[in-house]
PDB file of C-alpha atoms and ligand atoms in Angstrom:
ATOM      1  CA  UNK P1396      86.839-120.936  38.998  1.00 41.00           C
ATOM      2  CA  UNK P1397      88.140-119.089  36.000  1.00 47.00           C
ATOM      3  CA  UNK P1398      85.820-116.882  34.034  1.00 49.00           C
ATOM      4  CA  UNK P1399      85.696-119.010  30.893  1.00 47.00           C
ATOM      5  CA  UNK P1400      84.787-122.106  32.846  1.00 45.00           C
ATOM      6  CA  UNK P1401      82.103-120.211  34.688  1.00 51.00           C
ATOM      7  CA  UNK P1402      80.647-119.001  31.407  1.00 51.00           C
ATOM      8  CA  UNK P1403      80.739-122.480  29.955  1.00 47.00           C
ATOM      9  CA  UNK P1404      78.992-123.908  32.972  1.00 50.00           C
ATOM     10  CA  UNK P1405      76.392-121.186  32.792  1.00 55.00           C
ATOM     11  CA  UNK P1406      75.737-121.830  29.115  1.00 52.00           C
ATOM     12  CA  UNK P1407      75.378-125.554  29.788  1.00 48.00           C
ATOM     13  CA  UNK P1408      72.856-124.892  32.518  1.00 54.00           C
ATOM     14  CA  UNK P1409      70.936-122.464  30.336  1.00 54.00           C
ATOM     15  CA  UNK P1410      71.198-124.399  27.072  1.00 51.00           C
ATOM     16  CA  UNK P1411      68.106-126.618  27.464  1.00 49.00           C
ATOM     17  CA  UNK P1412      66.037-123.572  28.382  1.00 48.00           C
ATOM     18  CA  UNK P1413      67.121-121.557  25.380  1.00 48.00           C
ATOM     19  CA  UNK P1414      65.728-124.241  23.112  1.00 49.00           C
ATOM     20  CA  UNK P1415      62.359-123.766  24.692  1.00 53.00           C
ATOM     21  CA  UNK P1416      62.227-120.002  24.836  1.00 73.00           C
ATOM     22  CA  UNK P1417      58.911-118.284  24.067  1.00 94.00           C
ATOM     23  CA  UNK P1418      58.494-114.914  22.402  1.00 97.00           C
ATOM     24  CA  UNK P1419      59.782-111.871  24.255  1.00 98.00           C
ATOM     25  CA  UNK P1420      58.691-108.257  24.256  1.00 98.00           C
ATOM     26  CA  UNK P1421      61.021-105.568  25.537  1.00 98.00           C
ATOM     27  CA  UNK P1422      60.222-102.005  26.490  1.00 97.00           C
ATOM     28  CA  UNK P1423      62.489 -98.978  26.424  1.00 97.00           C
ATOM     29  CA  UNK P1424      61.745 -95.395  27.373  1.00 97.00           C
ATOM     30  CA  UNK P1425      64.618 -92.899  26.905  1.00 97.00           C
ATOM     31  CA  UNK P1426      67.829 -93.144  24.893  1.00 97.00           C
ATOM     32  CA  UNK P1427      71.190 -91.599  25.818  1.00 96.00           C
ATOM     33  CA  UNK P1428      69.512 -89.440  28.447  1.00 96.00           C
ATOM     34  CA  UNK P1429      71.588 -89.801  31.591  1.00 93.00           C
ATOM     35  CA  UNK P1430      69.360 -87.505  33.591  1.00 95.00           C
ATOM     36  CA  UNK P1431      66.933 -90.388  34.160  1.00 94.00           C
ATOM     37  CA  UNK P1432      68.908 -93.579  34.844  1.00 92.00           C
ATOM     38  CA  UNK P1433      65.849 -95.688  35.761  1.00 92.00           C
ATOM     39  CA  UNK P1434      64.219 -95.215  32.341  1.00 94.00           C
ATOM     40  CA  UNK P1435      67.249 -94.712  30.122  1.00 96.00           C
ATOM     41  CA  UNK P1436      69.282 -96.963  27.871  1.00 96.00           C
ATOM     42  CA  UNK P1437      72.462 -95.951  26.088  1.00 96.00           C
ATOM     43  CA  UNK P1438      72.525 -96.522  22.322  1.00 96.00           C
ATOM     44  CA  UNK P1439      75.866 -98.260  22.884  1.00 96.00           C
ATOM     45  CA  UNK P1440      74.065-100.821  24.998  1.00 96.00           C
ATOM     46  CA  UNK P1441      71.176-100.973  22.529  1.00 97.00           C
ATOM     47  CA  UNK P1442      73.624-101.969  19.797  1.00 97.00           C
ATOM     48  CA  UNK P1443      75.134-104.613  22.099  1.00 96.00           C
ATOM     49  CA  UNK P1444      71.671-106.095  22.642  1.00 97.00           C
ATOM     50  CA  UNK P1445      70.835-105.990  18.936  1.00 98.00           C
ATOM     51  CA  UNK P1446      74.175-107.629  18.086  1.00 97.00           C
ATOM     52  CA  UNK P1447      73.443-110.356  20.617  1.00 96.00           C
ATOM     53  CA  UNK P1448      70.106-111.069  18.920  1.00 97.00           C
ATOM     54  CA  UNK P1449      71.733-111.156  15.478  1.00 97.00           C
ATOM     55  CA  UNK P1450      74.516-113.424  16.623  1.00 96.00           C
ATOM     56  CA  UNK P1451      72.111-115.847  18.276  1.00 95.00           C
ATOM     57  CA  UNK P1452      69.609-115.969  15.429  1.00 95.00           C
ATOM     58  CA  UNK P1453      66.717-114.276  17.128  1.00 96.00           C
ATOM     59  CA  UNK P1454      64.024-112.972  14.831  1.00 97.00           C
ATOM     60  CA  UNK P1455      62.887-109.433  15.542  1.00 98.00           C
ATOM     61  CA  UNK P1456      59.256-109.137  14.450  1.00 98.00           C
ATOM     62  CA  UNK P1457      56.640-106.377  14.572  1.00 98.00           C
ATOM     63  CA  UNK P1458      54.793-106.488  17.884  1.00 98.00           C
ATOM     64  CA  UNK P1459      51.523-107.163  16.069  1.00 98.00           C
ATOM     65  CA  UNK P1460      52.928-110.470  14.735  1.00 98.00           C
ATOM     66  CA  UNK P1461      53.278-111.775  18.293  1.00 98.00           C
ATOM     67  CA  UNK P1462      49.799-110.487  19.123  1.00 98.00           C
ATOM     68  CA  UNK P1463      48.258-112.169  16.068  1.00 98.00           C
ATOM     69  CA  UNK P1464      49.606-115.463  17.440  1.00 97.00           C
ATOM     70  CA  UNK P1465      48.144-114.744  20.885  1.00 98.00           C
ATOM     71  CA  UNK P1466      44.768-113.785  19.384  1.00 98.00           C
ATOM     72  CA  UNK P1467      44.761-117.055  17.426  1.00 97.00           C
ATOM     73  CA  UNK P1468      45.803-119.054  20.535  1.00 96.00           C
ATOM     74  CA  UNK P1469      48.850-120.253  18.683  1.00 96.00           C
ATOM     75  CA  UNK P1470      52.318-120.839  20.074  1.00 95.00           C
ATOM     76  CA  UNK P1471      54.630-117.869  19.525  1.00 97.00           C
ATOM     77  CA  UNK P1472      57.624-119.266  17.633  1.00 94.00           C
ATOM     78  CA  UNK P1473      60.794-119.590  19.676  1.00 90.00           C
ATOM     79  CA  UNK P1474      63.311-116.798  19.311  1.00 94.00           C
ATOM     80  CA  UNK P1475      60.745-114.210  18.287  1.00 97.00           C
ATOM     81  CA  UNK P1476      61.469-110.826  19.848  1.00 98.00           C
ATOM     82  CA  UNK P1477      59.501-107.572  19.555  1.00 98.00           C
ATOM     83  CA  UNK P1478      60.411-104.088  20.724  1.00 98.00           C
ATOM     84  CA  UNK P1479      58.211-101.432  22.226  1.00 98.00           C
ATOM     85  CA  UNK P1480      59.054 -97.911  23.339  1.00 98.00           C
ATOM     86  CA  UNK P1481      56.834 -96.071  25.807  1.00 98.00           C
ATOM     87  CA  UNK P1482      55.686 -92.484  26.283  1.00 98.00           C
ATOM     88  CA  UNK P1483      57.118 -90.794  23.189  1.00 98.00           C
ATOM     89  CA  UNK P1484      60.281 -89.225  24.558  1.00 98.00           C
ATOM     90  CA  UNK P1485      62.136 -87.042  22.097  1.00 98.00           C
ATOM     91  CA  UNK P1486      65.350 -89.008  22.623  1.00 98.00           C
ATOM     92  CA  UNK P1487      63.797 -91.917  20.746  1.00 98.00           C
ATOM     93  CA  UNK P1488      63.549 -89.675  17.697  1.00 98.00           C
ATOM     94  CA  UNK P1489      66.970 -88.064  18.163  1.00 98.00           C
ATOM     95  CA  UNK P1490      68.969 -91.124  19.317  1.00 98.00           C
ATOM     96  CA  UNK P1491      67.115 -94.440  19.327  1.00 98.00           C
ATOM     97  CA  UNK P1492      65.435 -94.434  15.926  1.00 98.00           C
ATOM     98  CA  UNK P1493      68.701 -94.365  13.965  1.00 98.00           C
ATOM     99  CA  UNK P1494      69.811 -97.612  15.614  1.00 98.00           C
ATOM    100  CA  UNK P1495      66.518 -99.356  14.872  1.00 98.00           C
ATOM    101  CA  UNK P1496      66.799 -98.164  11.258  1.00 98.00           C
ATOM    102  CA  UNK P1497      70.381 -99.353  10.976  1.00 98.00           C
ATOM    103  CA  UNK P1498      69.442-102.892  12.078  1.00 98.00           C
ATOM    104  CA  UNK P1499      66.128-102.739  10.194  1.00 98.00           C
ATOM    105  CA  UNK P1500      64.347-103.777  13.381  1.00 98.00           C
ATOM    106  CA  UNK P1501      60.636-103.016  13.618  1.00 98.00           C
ATOM    107  CA  UNK P1502      59.293-101.336  16.766  1.00 98.00           C
ATOM    108  CA  UNK P1503      56.083-100.033  18.278  1.00 98.00           C
ATOM    109  CA  UNK P1504      56.012 -96.649  19.950  1.00 98.00           C
ATOM    110  CA  UNK P1505      53.271 -96.152  22.555  1.00 98.00           C
ATOM    111  CA  UNK P1506      52.516 -92.478  23.040  1.00 98.00           C
ATOM    112  CA  UNK P1507      50.904 -90.598  25.918  1.00 98.00           C
ATOM    113  CA  UNK P1508      49.116 -88.174  23.621  1.00 98.00           C
ATOM    114  CA  UNK P1509      48.970 -85.182  25.966  1.00 98.00           C
ATOM    115  CA  UNK P1510      52.739 -84.759  26.015  1.00 98.00           C
ATOM    116  CA  UNK P1511      52.822 -84.442  22.246  1.00 98.00           C
ATOM    117  CA  UNK P1512      49.625 -82.426  21.899  1.00 98.00           C
ATOM    118  CA  UNK P1513      50.739 -79.878  24.516  1.00 98.00           C
ATOM    119  CA  UNK P1514      54.263 -79.765  23.029  1.00 98.00           C
ATOM    120  CA  UNK P1515      56.132 -80.773  26.207  1.00 98.00           C
ATOM    121  CA  UNK P1516      59.767 -80.219  25.398  1.00 95.00           C
ATOM    122  CA  UNK P1517      61.083 -83.722  26.137  1.00 97.00           C
ATOM    123  CA  UNK P1518      58.545 -85.360  23.821  1.00 98.00           C
ATOM    124  CA  UNK P1519      58.153 -85.977  20.094  1.00 98.00           C
ATOM    125  CA  UNK P1520      55.992 -83.700  17.955  1.00 98.00           C
ATOM    126  CA  UNK P1521      53.158 -84.858  15.707  1.00 98.00           C
ATOM    127  CA  UNK P1522      55.399 -84.175  12.748  1.00 98.00           C
ATOM    128  CA  UNK P1523      58.180 -86.353  14.163  1.00 98.00           C
ATOM    129  CA  UNK P1524      55.617 -89.082  14.822  1.00 98.00           C
ATOM    130  CA  UNK P1525      54.712 -89.099  11.142  1.00 97.00           C
ATOM    131  CA  UNK P1526      58.373 -89.716  10.316  1.00 97.00           C
ATOM    132  CA  UNK P1527      58.639 -92.398  13.010  1.00 98.00           C
ATOM    133  CA  UNK P1528      55.541 -94.141  11.612  1.00 97.00           C
ATOM    134  CA  UNK P1529      57.439 -94.819   8.373  1.00 97.00           C
ATOM    135  CA  UNK P1530      59.749 -97.240  10.197  1.00 97.00           C
ATOM    136  CA  UNK P1531      57.544 -98.669  12.916  1.00 97.00           C
ATOM    137  CA  UNK P1532      54.048 -98.382  14.316  1.00 98.00           C
ATOM    138  CA  UNK P1533      52.643 -95.799  16.698  1.00 98.00           C
ATOM    139  CA  UNK P1534      50.123 -97.068  19.237  1.00 98.00           C
ATOM    140  CA  UNK P1535      48.267 -95.785  22.299  1.00 98.00           C
ATOM    141  CA  UNK P1536      49.350 -95.217  25.914  1.00 98.00           C
ATOM    142  CA  UNK P1537      46.449 -92.996  27.156  1.00 98.00           C
ATOM    143  CA  UNK P1538      45.968 -89.264  26.877  1.00 98.00           C
ATOM    144  CA  UNK P1539      47.202 -87.974  30.229  1.00 98.00           C
ATOM    145  CA  UNK P1540      49.303 -90.909  31.527  1.00 98.00           C
ATOM    146  CA  UNK P1541      47.305 -90.943  34.766  1.00 97.00           C
ATOM    147  CA  UNK P1542      47.128 -93.621  37.441  1.00 95.00           C
ATOM    148  CA  UNK P1543      44.045 -95.440  36.137  1.00 95.00           C
ATOM    149  CA  UNK P1544      43.703 -97.327  39.414  1.00 92.00           C
ATOM    150  CA  UNK P1545      42.959 -94.037  41.145  1.00 93.00           C
ATOM    151  CA  UNK P1546      40.639 -92.653  38.449  1.00 96.00           C
ATOM    152  CA  UNK P1547      36.864 -93.225  38.161  1.00 97.00           C
ATOM    153  CA  UNK P1548      35.491 -95.228  35.237  1.00 98.00           C
ATOM    154  CA  UNK P1549      34.185 -91.988  33.752  1.00 98.00           C
ATOM    155  CA  UNK P1550      37.542 -90.247  34.068  1.00 98.00           C
ATOM    156  CA  UNK P1551      39.314 -93.182  32.411  1.00 98.00           C
ATOM    157  CA  UNK P1552      36.837 -93.173  29.507  1.00 98.00           C
ATOM    158  CA  UNK P1553      37.203 -89.423  29.063  1.00 98.00           C
ATOM    159  CA  UNK P1554      40.983 -89.727  29.005  1.00 98.00           C
ATOM    160  CA  UNK P1555      40.893 -92.601  26.519  1.00 98.00           C
ATOM    161  CA  UNK P1556      38.409 -90.949  24.167  1.00 98.00           C
ATOM    162  CA  UNK P1557      40.341 -87.702  24.128  1.00 98.00           C
ATOM    163  CA  UNK P1558      43.615 -89.416  23.282  1.00 98.00           C
ATOM    164  CA  UNK P1559      42.101 -91.663  20.617  1.00 98.00           C
ATOM    165  CA  UNK P1560      40.390 -88.713  18.914  1.00 98.00           C
ATOM    166  CA  UNK P1561      43.703 -86.819  18.747  1.00 98.00           C
ATOM    167  CA  UNK P1562      45.496 -89.824  17.250  1.00 98.00           C
ATOM    168  CA  UNK P1563      42.795 -90.057  14.625  1.00 98.00           C
ATOM    169  CA  UNK P1564      43.045 -86.324  13.943  1.00 98.00           C
ATOM    170  CA  UNK P1565      46.837 -86.042  13.677  1.00 98.00           C
ATOM    171  CA  UNK P1566      47.892 -89.494  12.456  1.00 97.00           C
ATOM    172  CA  UNK P1567      44.635 -90.662  10.903  1.00 97.00           C
ATOM    173  CA  UNK P1568      45.065 -93.861  12.862  1.00 97.00           C
ATOM    174  CA  UNK P1569      42.878 -95.962  15.129  1.00 97.00           C
ATOM    175  CA  UNK P1570      45.170 -97.769  17.581  1.00 98.00           C
ATOM    176  CA  UNK P1571      44.911-101.528  17.945  1.00 98.00           C
ATOM    177  CA  UNK P1572      47.247-101.858  20.913  1.00 98.00           C
ATOM    178  CA  UNK P1573      47.304-100.225  24.337  1.00 98.00           C
ATOM    179  CA  UNK P1574      49.744 -99.967  27.240  1.00 98.00           C
ATOM    180  CA  UNK P1575      48.569 -99.195  30.773  1.00 96.00           C
ATOM    181  CA  UNK P1576      50.172 -96.013  32.129  1.00 97.00           C
ATOM    182  CA  UNK P1577      52.810 -97.082  34.703  1.00 93.00           C
ATOM    183  CA  UNK P1578      51.926-100.679  33.841  1.00 90.00           C
ATOM    184  CA  UNK P1579      49.250-100.418  36.530  1.00 89.00           C
ATOM    185  CA  UNK P1580      45.852-102.052  36.283  1.00 88.00           C
ATOM    186  CA  UNK P1581      43.260-104.024  38.187  1.00 89.00           C
ATOM    187  CA  UNK P1582      40.094-105.918  37.258  1.00 89.00           C
ATOM    188  CA  UNK P1583      37.950-102.742  37.325  1.00 93.00           C
ATOM    189  CA  UNK P1584      40.306-100.848  35.011  1.00 94.00           C
ATOM    190  CA  UNK P1585      40.573-103.860  32.701  1.00 93.00           C
ATOM    191  CA  UNK P1586      36.775-103.961  32.447  1.00 95.00           C
ATOM    192  CA  UNK P1587      36.603-100.303  31.324  1.00 96.00           C
ATOM    193  CA  UNK P1588      39.280-101.014  28.728  1.00 96.00           C
ATOM    194  CA  UNK P1589      37.295-103.955  27.291  1.00 95.00           C
ATOM    195  CA  UNK P1590      34.924-101.444  25.631  1.00 95.00           C
ATOM    196  CA  UNK P1591      37.739-100.336  23.338  1.00 97.00           C
ATOM    197  CA  UNK P1592      38.329-103.730  21.740  1.00 96.00           C
ATOM    198  CA  UNK P1593      42.091-103.457  21.521  1.00 98.00           C
ATOM    199  CA  UNK P1594      43.805-106.450  19.983  1.00 98.00           C
ATOM    200  CA  UNK P1595      46.050-106.516  23.039  1.00 98.00           C
ATOM    201  CA  UNK P1596      46.787-104.613  26.238  1.00 97.00           C
ATOM    202  CA  UNK P1597      50.268-104.628  27.738  1.00 97.00           C
ATOM    203  CA  UNK P1598      51.688-104.404  31.238  1.00 96.00           C
ATOM    204  CA  UNK P1599      55.252-103.886  32.321  1.00 95.00           C
ATOM    205  CA  UNK P1600      55.966-107.153  34.087  1.00 96.00           C
ATOM    206  CA  UNK P1601      59.055-109.219  33.347  1.00 96.00           C
ATOM    207  CA  UNK P1602      58.025-112.312  31.455  1.00 97.00           C
ATOM    208  CA  UNK P1603      57.589-114.036  28.140  1.00 97.00           C
ATOM    209  CA  UNK P1604      54.762-114.679  25.687  1.00 98.00           C
ATOM    210  CA  UNK P1605      53.796-118.279  25.123  1.00 97.00           C
ATOM    211  CA  UNK P1606      50.838-117.451  22.861  1.00 96.00           C
ATOM    212  CA  UNK P1607      48.583-120.355  23.749  1.00 95.00           C
ATOM    213  CA  UNK P1608      48.133-119.533  27.427  1.00 96.00           C
ATOM    214  CA  UNK P1609      48.805-115.774  27.226  1.00 97.00           C
ATOM    215  CA  UNK P1610      46.049-113.311  28.131  1.00 96.00           C
ATOM    216  CA  UNK P1611      45.761-110.753  25.314  1.00 96.00           C
ATOM    217  CA  UNK P1612      44.588-108.182  27.845  1.00 94.00           C
ATOM    218  CA  UNK P1613      47.618-108.643  30.060  1.00 95.00           C
ATOM    219  CA  UNK P1614      50.715-109.184  27.936  1.00 98.00           C
ATOM    220  CA  UNK P1615      54.089-109.178  29.687  1.00 97.00           C
ATOM    221  CA  UNK P1616      56.884-106.851  28.620  1.00 97.00           C
ATOM    222  CA  UNK P1617      60.335-106.696  30.200  1.00 96.00           C
ATOM    223  CA  UNK P1618      61.848-103.249  30.708  1.00 95.00           C
ATOM    224  CA  UNK P1619      65.521-102.847  29.904  1.00 93.00           C
ATOM    225  CA  UNK P1620      67.541 -99.960  31.287  1.00 89.00           C
ATOM    226  CA  UNK P1621      71.148 -99.069  31.996  1.00 85.00           C
ATOM    227  CA  UNK P1622      74.246-100.106  30.154  1.00 80.00           C
ATOM    228  CA  UNK P1623      74.938-103.767  30.733  1.00 79.00           C
ATOM    229  CA  UNK P1624      73.332-106.640  28.888  1.00 84.00           C
ATOM    230  CA  UNK P1625      72.989-109.005  31.837  1.00 89.00           C
ATOM    231  CA  UNK P1626      69.284-108.411  32.421  1.00 92.00           C
ATOM    232  CA  UNK P1627      68.506-108.492  28.712  1.00 95.00           C
ATOM    233  CA  UNK P1628      70.116-111.906  28.288  1.00 93.00           C
ATOM    234  CA  UNK P1629      68.488-113.246  31.427  1.00 93.00           C
ATOM    235  CA  UNK P1630      65.018-112.128  30.303  1.00 95.00           C
ATOM    236  CA  UNK P1631      65.486-114.006  27.028  1.00 95.00           C
ATOM    237  CA  UNK P1632      65.780-117.263  28.978  1.00 93.00           C
ATOM    238  CA  UNK P1633      62.429-116.851  30.675  1.00 95.00           C
ATOM    239  CA  UNK P1634      59.349-118.679  29.515  1.00 96.00           C
ATOM    240  CA  UNK P1635      55.790-117.814  30.424  1.00 97.00           C
ATOM    241  CA  UNK P1636      54.494-119.845  33.360  1.00 97.00           C
ATOM    242  CA  UNK P1637      51.029-120.892  32.218  1.00 97.00           C
ATOM    243  CA  UNK P1638      48.038-121.616  34.421  1.00 97.00           C
ATOM    244  CA  UNK P1639      48.878-119.250  37.288  1.00 98.00           C
ATOM    245  CA  UNK P1640      46.124-117.826  39.493  1.00 98.00           C
ATOM    246  CA  UNK P1641      47.003-115.103  41.969  1.00 97.00           C
ATOM    247  CA  UNK P1642      44.427-115.509  44.734  1.00 97.00           C
ATOM    248  CA  UNK P1643      45.656-113.185  47.471  1.00 96.00           C
ATOM    249  CA  UNK P1644      46.210-110.368  47.974  1.00 96.00           C
ATOM    250  CA  UNK P1645      43.948-109.234  45.125  1.00 93.00           C
ATOM    251  CA  UNK P1646      44.248-105.519  45.803  1.00 92.00           C
ATOM    252  CA  UNK P1647      46.726-103.207  47.483  1.00 94.00           C
ATOM    253  CA  UNK P1648      46.288-103.825  51.242  1.00 95.00           C
ATOM    254  CA  UNK P1649      44.836-100.788  53.065  1.00 94.00           C
ATOM    255  CA  UNK P1650      47.350-101.082  55.920  1.00 95.00           C
ATOM    256  CA  UNK P1651      50.167-101.718  53.400  1.00 95.00           C
ATOM    257  CA  UNK P1652      50.929-105.120  54.974  1.00 96.00           C
ATOM    258  CA  UNK P1653      51.188-108.130  52.704  1.00 96.00           C
ATOM    259  CA  UNK P1654      50.275-111.057  54.944  1.00 96.00           C
ATOM    260  CA  UNK P1655      49.947-114.297  52.993  1.00 97.00           C
ATOM    261  CA  UNK P1656      50.528-114.622  49.270  1.00 98.00           C
ATOM    262  CA  UNK P1657      48.227-117.284  47.832  1.00 98.00           C
ATOM    263  CA  UNK P1658      48.812-118.623  44.355  1.00 98.00           C
ATOM    264  CA  UNK P1659      47.413-121.702  42.613  1.00 98.00           C
ATOM    265  CA  UNK P1660      48.990-123.462  39.671  1.00 98.00           C
ATOM    266  CA  UNK P1661      47.074-125.593  37.160  1.00 98.00           C
ATOM    267  CA  UNK P1662      49.987-127.988  36.874  1.00 97.00           C
ATOM    268  CA  UNK P1663      49.560-130.091  40.016  1.00 97.00           C
ATOM    269  CA  UNK P1664      52.816-131.940  39.413  1.00 97.00           C
ATOM    270  CA  UNK P1665      54.878-128.875  40.372  1.00 98.00           C
ATOM    271  CA  UNK P1666      56.412-129.411  43.810  1.00 98.00           C
ATOM    272  CA  UNK P1667      58.810-126.489  44.145  1.00 98.00           C
ATOM    273  CA  UNK P1668      58.587-122.856  43.135  1.00 98.00           C
ATOM    274  CA  UNK P1669      59.930-119.441  44.047  1.00 98.00           C
ATOM    275  CA  UNK P1670      57.854-116.458  45.091  1.00 98.00           C
ATOM    276  CA  UNK P1671      58.727-112.803  44.681  1.00 97.00           C
ATOM    277  CA  UNK P1672      57.227-109.865  46.549  1.00 97.00           C
ATOM    278  CA  UNK P1673      58.536-106.289  46.139  1.00 94.00           C
ATOM    279  CA  UNK P1674      61.142-105.193  48.677  1.00 88.00           C
ATOM    280  CA  UNK P1675      61.262-108.434  50.570  1.00 91.00           C
ATOM    281  CA  UNK P1676      64.654-109.677  49.458  1.00 90.00           C
ATOM    282  CA  UNK P1677      64.273-111.250  46.025  1.00 92.00           C
ATOM    283  CA  UNK P1678      62.990-114.738  45.266  1.00 96.00           C
ATOM    284  CA  UNK P1679      62.021-117.136  48.063  1.00 97.00           C
ATOM    285  CA  UNK P1680      61.894-120.906  47.681  1.00 97.00           C
ATOM    286  CA  UNK P1681      58.485-122.356  48.492  1.00 98.00           C
ATOM    287  CA  UNK P1682      56.829-125.768  48.506  1.00 98.00           C
ATOM    288  CA  UNK P1683      53.798-126.329  46.293  1.00 98.00           C
ATOM    289  CA  UNK P1684      51.120-128.644  47.663  1.00 97.00           C
ATOM    290  CA  UNK P1685      48.698-129.975  45.088  1.00 97.00           C
ATOM    291  CA  UNK P1686      49.059-126.804  43.045  1.00 98.00           C
ATOM    292  CA  UNK P1687      48.730-124.457  46.010  1.00 98.00           C
ATOM    293  CA  UNK P1688      51.254-121.945  47.323  1.00 98.00           C
ATOM    294  CA  UNK P1689      50.732-120.244  50.683  1.00 98.00           C
ATOM    295  CA  UNK P1690      53.619-117.918  51.379  1.00 97.00           C
ATOM    296  CA  UNK P1691      53.447-116.113  54.732  1.00 96.00           C
ATOM    297  CA  UNK P1692      55.215-112.778  54.582  1.00 95.00           C
ATOM    298  CA  UNK P1693      53.656-110.241  57.021  1.00 95.00           C
ATOM    299  CA  UNK P1694      55.648-107.372  55.626  1.00 95.00           C
ATOM    300  CA  UNK P1695      54.829-103.701  55.327  1.00 95.00           C
ATOM    301  CA  UNK P1696      55.253-102.339  51.814  1.00 95.00           C
ATOM    302  CA  UNK P1697      57.100 -99.107  51.180  1.00 93.00           C
ATOM    303  CA  UNK P1698      55.932 -98.150  47.720  1.00 91.00           C
ATOM    304  CA  UNK P1699      52.579 -97.587  46.030  1.00 90.00           C
ATOM    305  CA  UNK P1700      53.171-100.471  43.671  1.00 92.00           C
ATOM    306  CA  UNK P1701      53.694-104.099  44.704  1.00 95.00           C
ATOM    307  CA  UNK P1702      54.946-106.734  42.313  1.00 96.00           C
ATOM    308  CA  UNK P1703      54.159-110.337  43.155  1.00 97.00           C
ATOM    309  CA  UNK P1704      55.619-113.167  41.126  1.00 98.00           C
ATOM    310  CA  UNK P1705      56.051-116.893  40.883  1.00 98.00           C
ATOM    311  CA  UNK P1706      58.807-118.802  39.159  1.00 98.00           C
ATOM    312  CA  UNK P1707      59.261-122.499  38.391  1.00 97.00           C
ATOM    313  CA  UNK P1708      62.765-123.060  37.024  1.00 95.00           C
ATOM    314  CA  UNK P1709      62.902-120.602  34.097  1.00 94.00           C
ATOM    315  CA  UNK P1710      59.129-120.186  33.829  1.00 97.00           C
ATOM    316  CA  UNK P1711      57.871-116.953  35.284  1.00 97.00           C
ATOM    317  CA  UNK P1712      54.682-114.947  35.942  1.00 98.00           C
ATOM    318  CA  UNK P1713      54.382-111.599  37.674  1.00 97.00           C
ATOM    319  CA  UNK P1714      51.497-109.305  38.563  1.00 96.00           C
ATOM    320  CA  UNK P1715      51.193-105.825  40.005  1.00 94.00           C
ATOM    321  CA  UNK P1716      49.044-104.287  42.739  1.00 95.00           C
ATOM    322  CA  UNK P1717      48.855-100.528  42.902  1.00 91.00           C
ATOM    323  CA  UNK P1718      47.409 -98.167  45.443  1.00 86.00           C
TER     324      UNK P1718
HETATM  325 ZN1   ZN W 764      54.428 -94.699  30.343  1.00 65.45          ZN
END
């Protein structure tokens, strides 16, 4: 098949989905920093992505606009996109910011305060943050960027309080939004975070934001890296799969073996789905019986973080288990 025909076919397949797209939140880390390919995006690629949004009439909004919809249990308008940038790497200031300014696209920068406070050389300074805050918002990503899942409640609180006090001191700002370090969390960590009354807490799971069914304490963000737009375009076609309950496993298995993945779906009319589990070969087709998925895997995990996901056509929901 020639390339044009293939593209046409693809656009026909995807066309009905694009009409239904939810809001999308993307996350970037470093810009034009080839030393770290897994967290870097080139500004050339960034421009390609921004041009794609312009050309296809997407509306880039401040992240808080999407969150206000979620808080109000309202549908996020189709074609809304928001950008977030994690950690506070200096390359955002030196390379990324100019592109955002050029397109007049709002953004939210989530900083791990320690890196700035202790003047780590790859990170933005407080002074640079004040400049950045003129064009976008600066929000909170912990003090020490620790693995909260492995820290006691007390240690998490201490870390949070320290970071928040420094943001107040240097930026005179009380953050409304929070991102879990490494996108890792569990029900215990989430409970500690509840005390801080953030308007929203974000993960780093590929997905979309419906607004009505979205959990403000577990908002999906898709990470974009590298230098081709394929992933970016694909993520824009995803919708949030509502009414998903991950029943097992609920925590990282002690022996590292994921045995059976159990998921229930509120929509009992769904008959077919796909299940994803980290390093087990992508998406697997499964049957859904009266809203129940039992996917037997019996596989030993290699990494300290397991992503588990379910997909029904272009509707998607992922979660993370960390050691
Ligand atoms: Zn981070």
